Tab-separated table of C-alpha atoms and ligand atoms in Angstrom:
chain	number	residue	atom	x	y	z
A	9	MET	CA	143.780	15.188	245.499
A	10	LEU	CA	143.087	15.934	249.141
A	11	GLY	CA	146.470	15.604	250.812
A	12	SER	CA	148.783	17.063	248.189
A	13	GLY	CA	146.816	19.838	246.502
A	14	LEU	CA	147.574	18.191	243.130
A	15	SER	CA	144.926	17.573	240.485
A	16	ASN	CA	144.654	15.396	237.400
A	17	GLU	CA	144.571	18.494	235.212
A	18	TYR	CA	147.774	19.790	236.764
A	19	LEU	CA	149.590	16.462	236.316
A	20	THR	CA	148.422	16.180	232.692
A	21	GLN	CA	149.682	19.681	232.041
A	22	ILE	CA	153.103	18.799	233.534
A	23	PHE	CA	153.183	15.594	231.489
A	24	ASP	CA	152.494	17.522	228.277
A	25	GLN	CA	155.084	20.115	229.178
A	26	TYR	CA	157.886	17.550	229.622
A	27	LYS	CA	156.994	14.758	227.211
A	28	ASP	CA	159.036	16.294	224.401
A	29	LEU	CA	162.152	16.624	226.522
A	30	LYS	CA	164.379	14.133	224.707
A	31	TYR	CA	167.927	14.577	225.936
A	32	GLY	CA	169.860	11.944	227.890
A	33	GLU	CA	170.826	8.336	227.183
A	34	VAL	CA	169.299	4.990	228.084
A	35	ALA	CA	171.609	3.041	230.477
A	36	SER	CA	173.783	0.610	228.562
A	37	TYR	CA	176.278	-0.780	231.068
A	38	ILE	CA	173.646	-3.373	231.964
A	39	PRO	CA	173.030	-4.586	228.387
A	40	GLU	CA	169.394	-5.554	228.953
A	41	LEU	CA	168.488	-1.998	230.060
A	42	LYS	CA	169.416	-0.764	226.573
A	43	LYS	CA	166.106	-2.210	225.383
A	44	ALA	CA	164.087	0.421	227.284
A	45	LYS	CA	161.796	2.532	225.151
A	46	PRO	CA	163.180	6.111	225.204
A	47	SER	CA	159.695	7.570	224.871
A	48	HIS	CA	158.403	5.813	228.013
A	49	PHE	CA	157.170	8.434	230.451
A	50	ALA	CA	154.800	8.250	233.411
A	51	ILE	CA	154.124	10.244	236.570
A	52	SER	CA	152.250	8.929	239.622
A	53	VAL	CA	151.459	10.569	242.933
A	54	VAL	CA	149.982	8.723	245.921
A	55	ASP	CA	148.971	10.722	248.976
A	56	CYS	CA	148.934	9.605	252.598
A	57	GLN	CA	145.226	8.726	252.286
A	58	GLY	CA	146.041	6.307	249.449
A	59	GLN	CA	144.552	8.429	246.666
A	60	ILE	CA	146.309	7.967	243.326
A	61	LEU	CA	146.929	10.307	240.423
A	62	SER	CA	148.696	8.964	237.327
A	63	VAL	CA	149.472	10.111	233.810
A	64	GLY	CA	151.302	8.344	230.988
A	65	GLU	CA	152.253	4.676	230.881
A	66	SER	CA	152.058	4.236	234.639
A	67	GLU	CA	151.176	0.523	234.332
A	68	LEU	CA	154.355	-0.342	232.447
A	69	GLU	CA	156.758	-2.230	234.714
A	70	VAL	CA	160.451	-1.422	234.839
A	71	THR	CA	163.145	-2.762	237.140
A	72	LEU	CA	163.612	-0.841	240.377
A	73	GLN	CA	167.419	-0.693	240.240
A	74	SER	CA	168.577	1.692	242.968
A	75	VAL	CA	165.055	2.815	243.859
A	76	SER	CA	165.063	-0.492	245.785
A	77	LYS	CA	167.895	0.622	248.079
A	78	PRO	CA	166.071	2.725	250.716
A	79	PHE	CA	163.509	-0.063	251.081
A	80	SER	CA	165.892	-2.993	251.483
A	81	TYR	CA	167.742	-0.776	253.966
A	82	GLY	CA	164.463	-0.161	255.836
A	83	PHE	CA	163.758	-3.899	255.753
A	84	VAL	CA	167.028	-4.836	257.472
A	85	LEU	CA	166.563	-1.995	259.987
A	86	GLU	CA	163.270	-3.632	260.932
A	87	GLU	CA	164.938	-7.039	261.185
A	88	LEU	CA	168.196	-6.137	262.936
A	89	GLY	CA	167.880	-2.629	264.382
A	90	ILE	CA	169.874	0.536	263.717
A	91	GLU	CA	172.959	-0.380	265.720
A	92	GLU	CA	173.645	-3.723	264.095
A	93	VAL	CA	173.059	-2.444	260.577
A	94	HIS	CA	175.257	0.627	261.022
A	95	HIS	CA	178.054	-1.386	262.511
A	96	LYS	CA	178.670	-2.415	258.891
A	97	VAL	CA	177.429	0.616	256.884
A	98	GLY	CA	177.994	4.339	257.512
A	99	VAL	CA	175.727	7.370	257.118
A	100	GLU	CA	177.929	9.839	255.227
A	101	PRO	CA	177.501	11.060	251.652
A	102	THR	CA	180.395	10.344	249.299
A	103	GLY	CA	180.084	12.986	246.598
A	104	GLU	CA	180.976	10.097	244.282
A	105	ALA	CA	179.056	8.203	241.605
A	106	PHE	CA	176.822	5.280	242.605
A	107	ASN	CA	179.378	2.669	241.579
A	108	SER	CA	182.530	4.387	242.758
A	109	ILE	CA	185.227	1.923	243.633
A	110	ILE	CA	186.760	4.283	246.228
A	111	GLU	CA	183.830	4.112	248.509
A	112	LEU	CA	184.862	2.500	251.777
A	113	GLU	CA	185.581	4.583	254.857
A	114	GLU	CA	189.286	4.830	255.501
A	115	SER	CA	189.531	3.556	259.057
A	116	SER	CA	186.467	1.310	259.469
A	117	HIS	CA	186.348	0.131	255.817
A	118	ARG	CA	182.575	0.390	256.010
A	119	PRO	CA	180.739	1.564	252.910
A	120	PHE	CA	179.810	5.235	253.405
A	121	ASN	CA	176.025	4.765	253.233
A	122	PRO	CA	173.319	2.290	252.144
A	123	MET	CA	172.308	4.272	249.024
A	124	ILE	CA	175.465	3.594	247.008
A	125	ASN	CA	176.271	0.189	245.563
A	126	SER	CA	178.800	-0.889	248.210
A	127	GLY	CA	176.387	-0.035	251.035
A	128	ALA	CA	173.447	-1.672	249.296
A	129	ILE	CA	175.477	-4.850	248.702
A	130	ALA	CA	176.345	-4.891	252.424
A	131	ILE	CA	172.613	-4.472	253.168
A	132	SER	CA	171.860	-7.449	250.872
A	133	SER	CA	174.158	-9.573	253.013
A	134	MET	CA	171.840	-8.871	255.992
A	135	ILE	CA	168.555	-9.982	254.375
A	136	PRO	CA	167.084	-12.735	256.589
A	137	GLY	CA	166.717	-16.334	255.395
A	138	ALA	CA	168.315	-19.751	255.927
A	139	SER	CA	169.118	-20.290	252.234
A	140	ASP	CA	169.588	-18.184	249.099
A	141	ALA	CA	166.069	-19.127	247.980
A	142	GLN	CA	164.578	-18.108	251.332
A	143	LYS	CA	166.424	-14.804	251.286
A	144	LEU	CA	165.065	-14.028	247.849
A	145	GLN	CA	161.610	-15.021	249.009
A	146	SER	CA	161.743	-12.816	252.113
A	147	LEU	CA	162.972	-9.913	249.978
A	148	THR	CA	160.266	-10.237	247.314
A	149	GLU	CA	157.585	-10.802	249.968
A	150	PHE	CA	158.719	-7.641	251.682
A	151	PHE	CA	158.546	-5.617	248.463
A	152	GLY	CA	155.144	-7.225	247.850
A	153	THR	CA	153.801	-5.821	251.153
A	154	LEU	CA	154.930	-2.354	250.049
A	155	VAL	CA	152.721	-2.512	246.952
A	156	ASP	CA	150.046	-4.959	248.138
A	157	ARG	CA	150.605	-7.598	245.459
A	158	THR	CA	152.986	-10.331	244.418
A	159	VAL	CA	156.129	-8.943	242.801
A	160	HIS	CA	158.567	-10.647	240.433
A	161	VAL	CA	162.201	-10.384	239.480
A	162	ASP	CA	162.987	-9.737	235.815
A	163	ASN	CA	165.321	-12.676	235.307
A	164	THR	CA	166.706	-11.409	232.023
A	165	VAL	CA	167.805	-8.125	233.611
A	166	PHE	CA	169.152	-10.015	236.632
A	167	LEU	CA	171.252	-12.346	234.461
A	168	SER	CA	172.392	-9.454	232.296
A	169	GLU	CA	173.703	-7.566	235.322
A	170	LYS	CA	175.183	-10.716	236.877
A	171	LYS	CA	177.117	-11.329	233.684
A	172	THR	CA	178.477	-7.805	233.377
A	173	GLY	CA	178.612	-6.706	237.032
A	174	ASP	CA	182.353	-7.031	237.577
A	175	ARG	CA	182.638	-3.590	239.088
A	176	ASN	CA	180.117	-4.501	241.799
A	177	ARG	CA	181.873	-7.855	242.115
A	178	ALA	CA	185.182	-6.092	242.760
A	179	ILE	CA	183.581	-3.834	245.378
A	180	ALA	CA	182.001	-6.858	247.077
A	181	TYR	CA	185.233	-8.854	247.223
A	182	LEU	CA	187.019	-5.823	248.660
A	183	MET	CA	184.369	-5.679	251.392
A	184	LYS	CA	184.802	-9.387	252.050
A	185	ASN	CA	188.540	-8.788	252.441
A	186	PHE	CA	187.792	-6.146	255.097
A	187	GLY	CA	185.316	-8.363	256.951
A	188	ILE	CA	182.302	-6.213	256.042
A	189	LEU	CA	180.808	-9.091	254.058
A	190	SER	CA	180.841	-12.619	255.350
A	191	GLY	CA	179.592	-15.690	253.527
A	192	ASP	CA	179.475	-16.395	249.846
A	193	VAL	CA	180.078	-13.192	247.879
A	194	GLU	CA	178.478	-14.515	244.688
A	195	SER	CA	175.239	-15.361	246.538
A	196	ILE	CA	175.171	-11.891	248.124
A	197	LEU	CA	175.725	-10.290	244.712
A	198	ASP	CA	172.984	-12.433	243.178
A	199	LEU	CA	170.541	-11.219	245.814
A	200	TYR	CA	171.616	-7.597	245.236
A	201	PHE	CA	171.204	-7.957	241.446
A	202	GLN	CA	167.830	-9.659	241.952
A	203	GLN	CA	166.687	-6.855	244.242
A	204	CYS	CA	167.646	-4.315	241.552
A	205	SER	CA	165.712	-6.408	238.994
A	206	ILE	CA	162.367	-6.406	240.844
A	207	LEU	CA	159.671	-5.192	238.465
A	208	MET	CA	157.368	-2.363	239.484
A	209	ASN	CA	155.221	0.146	237.667
A	210	THR	CA	155.160	3.887	238.340
A	211	GLU	CA	152.115	3.672	240.574
A	212	ASP	CA	153.764	0.950	242.693
A	213	MET	CA	156.783	3.172	243.188
A	214	ALA	CA	154.596	6.092	244.232
A	215	PHE	CA	153.010	3.756	246.817
A	216	MET	CA	156.446	2.836	248.117
A	217	ALA	CA	157.360	6.511	248.448
A	218	ALA	CA	153.971	7.261	250.029
A	219	THR	CA	154.602	4.593	252.668
A	220	LEU	CA	157.666	6.567	253.763
A	221	ALA	CA	155.692	9.840	253.527
A	222	ASN	CA	153.043	8.265	255.755
A	223	GLY	CA	155.391	7.422	258.639
A	224	GLY	CA	155.952	3.816	257.522
A	225	VAL	CA	152.264	2.879	257.144
A	226	GLN	CA	151.244	1.658	253.675
A	227	PRO	CA	148.384	4.059	252.831
A	228	LYS	CA	146.179	1.488	251.080
A	229	THR	CA	146.510	-1.528	253.389
A	230	GLY	CA	147.145	0.364	256.637
A	231	LYS	CA	149.996	-2.058	257.356
A	232	ASN	CA	152.738	-0.625	259.532
A	233	ILE	CA	155.808	-1.567	257.512
A	234	PHE	CA	158.509	0.658	259.028
A	235	LYS	CA	158.863	2.022	262.555
A	236	ALA	CA	158.852	5.830	262.648
A	237	GLU	CA	162.492	5.922	263.762
A	238	HIS	CA	163.474	3.805	260.754
A	239	VAL	CA	161.540	6.060	258.380
A	240	LYS	CA	163.659	8.914	259.715
A	241	CYS	CA	166.841	6.938	258.919
A	242	CYS	CA	165.650	6.210	255.358
A	243	LEU	CA	164.551	9.764	254.624
A	244	SER	CA	167.632	11.491	255.995
A	245	LEU	CA	169.907	9.218	253.961
A	246	MET	CA	167.770	9.653	250.848
A	247	LEU	CA	168.137	13.413	251.246
A	248	THR	CA	171.908	13.397	251.788
A	249	CYS	CA	172.934	10.397	249.675
A	250	GLY	CA	169.994	9.311	247.477
A	251	MET	CA	171.047	11.308	244.434
A	252	TYR	CA	174.719	10.297	244.616
A	253	ASP	CA	177.124	12.966	243.344
A	254	SER	CA	174.319	15.424	242.719
A	255	ALA	CA	172.707	14.986	246.162
A	256	GLY	CA	173.933	18.408	247.300
A	257	ARG	CA	172.403	20.226	244.330
A	258	TRP	CA	169.189	18.235	244.708
A	259	ALA	CA	168.848	19.134	248.412
A	260	PHE	CA	169.714	22.740	247.576
A	261	GLU	CA	167.235	23.090	244.713
A	262	VAL	CA	164.429	20.673	245.556
A	263	GLY	CA	164.751	19.855	249.263
A	264	LEU	CA	163.063	16.448	249.185
A	265	PRO	CA	164.319	12.962	250.104
A	266	ALA	CA	164.628	11.124	246.793
A	267	LYS	CA	166.133	8.085	245.122
A	268	SER	CA	166.835	7.398	241.503
A	269	GLY	CA	167.671	4.235	239.592
A	270	VAL	CA	169.395	3.602	236.263
A	271	SER	CA	166.217	2.123	234.767
A	272	GLY	CA	164.980	5.731	234.713
A	273	ALA	CA	162.836	5.560	237.830
A	274	ILE	CA	162.954	8.277	240.452
A	275	ILE	CA	160.918	8.684	243.627
A	276	ALA	CA	160.574	11.612	246.010
A	277	VAL	CA	158.944	11.717	249.423
A	278	VAL	CA	156.970	14.688	250.728
A	279	PRO	CA	156.728	13.766	254.428
A	280	GLY	CA	153.161	13.742	255.725
A	281	VAL	CA	151.802	14.535	252.254
A	282	CYS	CA	152.568	12.157	249.383
A	283	GLY	CA	154.989	10.039	247.389
A	284	ILE	CA	155.891	10.983	243.816
A	285	ALA	CA	157.308	8.620	241.179
A	286	VAL	CA	158.430	9.308	237.629
A	287	THR	CA	159.666	6.730	235.135
A	288	SER	CA	161.466	7.726	231.951
A	289	PRO	CA	164.672	5.974	230.867
A	290	LEU	CA	166.725	8.794	229.316
A	291	LEU	CA	169.431	9.481	231.913
A	292	ASP	CA	171.801	12.354	232.647
A	293	GLU	CA	175.519	11.925	233.390
A	294	HIS	CA	174.782	11.084	237.059
A	295	GLY	CA	172.419	8.241	236.096
A	296	HIS	CA	169.194	10.135	236.924
A	297	SER	CA	166.144	10.285	234.676
A	298	CYS	CA	166.242	13.645	232.858
A	299	ARG	CA	162.470	14.005	232.681
A	300	GLY	CA	162.170	12.662	236.222
A	301	LEU	CA	164.441	15.343	237.654
A	302	GLU	CA	162.640	18.159	235.868
A	303	VAL	CA	159.155	16.914	236.697
A	304	ILE	CA	159.801	16.425	240.406
A	305	LYS	CA	161.576	19.770	240.634
A	306	LYS	CA	158.581	21.444	238.966
A	307	ILE	CA	155.917	19.704	241.090
A	308	ALA	CA	157.857	20.434	244.301
A	309	GLY	CA	158.357	24.089	243.342
A	310	ASP	CA	154.724	24.644	242.324
A	311	HIS	CA	153.419	23.126	245.565
A	312	ASN	CA	155.916	24.465	248.056
A	313	PHE	CA	156.975	20.877	248.927
A	314	ASN	CA	160.592	21.693	249.861
A	315	ILE	CA	160.906	20.395	253.433
A	316	PHE	CA	162.985	23.446	254.376
A	317	ASN	CA	160.240	25.883	253.387
A	318	PRO	CA	158.375	27.326	256.326
A	319	ARG	CA	154.806	25.996	256.121
A	320	GLY	CA	151.770	27.956	256.981
B	29	LIG	N1	171.918	-2.360	239.679
B	29	LIG	C1	172.600	-1.111	239.423
B	29	LIG	C2	174.062	-1.245	239.758
B	29	LIG	O1	174.399	-1.842	240.716
B	29	LIG	C3	171.946	-0.023	240.223
B	29	LIG	C4	172.519	1.349	239.956
B	29	LIG	C5	171.517	2.470	240.007
B	29	LIG	O2	170.337	2.260	239.745
B	29	LIG	O3	171.911	3.609	240.343
B	29	LIG	O4	174.927	-0.780	239.050
């Protein structure tokens, strides 16, 4: 593959090396996610020229969960601008789990950043549209432009999370109390749960990551989806906050902006080079895909992708 130095043989070798790694647990706090197949495993890489490398079940769709967060954040940045968005959401890491209840800044009561649940729920409240249906449509259309096709919400996962999402509900009502959220909290939560339930396959997710790697331009369609300054916002927050309470270790060991989701998806961005996506539902105690972490760490190490490495 031109841009990244990766080859099909290399990716197949990595796949074979990690396919027998079987530790971790499938997420169960959203009951529907328990149905994931523990053996599911796929790796896709898309470079900035739009070339694709994939191994494993890369066509199998899973819900995005928190992998959606940097993109919905980028979407509202495009719609409202940095100042308006960050009036309501901060840019600091928490060192806490994704669903921590103690996650509002002490004086401003803003959520710390858009990568944790509170921040992402606040971002959902900024999605444009005159009605709930229009908001959902603008959100799915936006995600569709990222992958150049029509995308759908997995309604069963959405309803499963809506039914059991009291922790997110509590966080959202707390934000309403502090004036961070305005409007109907249940509608905002529905949109957040629907965003997390958008179905994508591994290749789609690599395209999404590659769009950020490519300065906001979708490598296949050439569409300019994010302004360069907004790409910078997304990537810096993915690096410092994308991996929740293990973001420090991730930056220290891997040095790539990344985002994981509890469906077992994880993406990493190699700026100017490529996007990497791994899907595999067995999760560690932080909610990250166990195979995903190892695979991205290995690929990044083998190819000198750490953004803090001197290039040359
Ligand atoms: N929808 C999930 C939640 O809000 C996303 C969490 C994640 O993927 O990290 O709990």
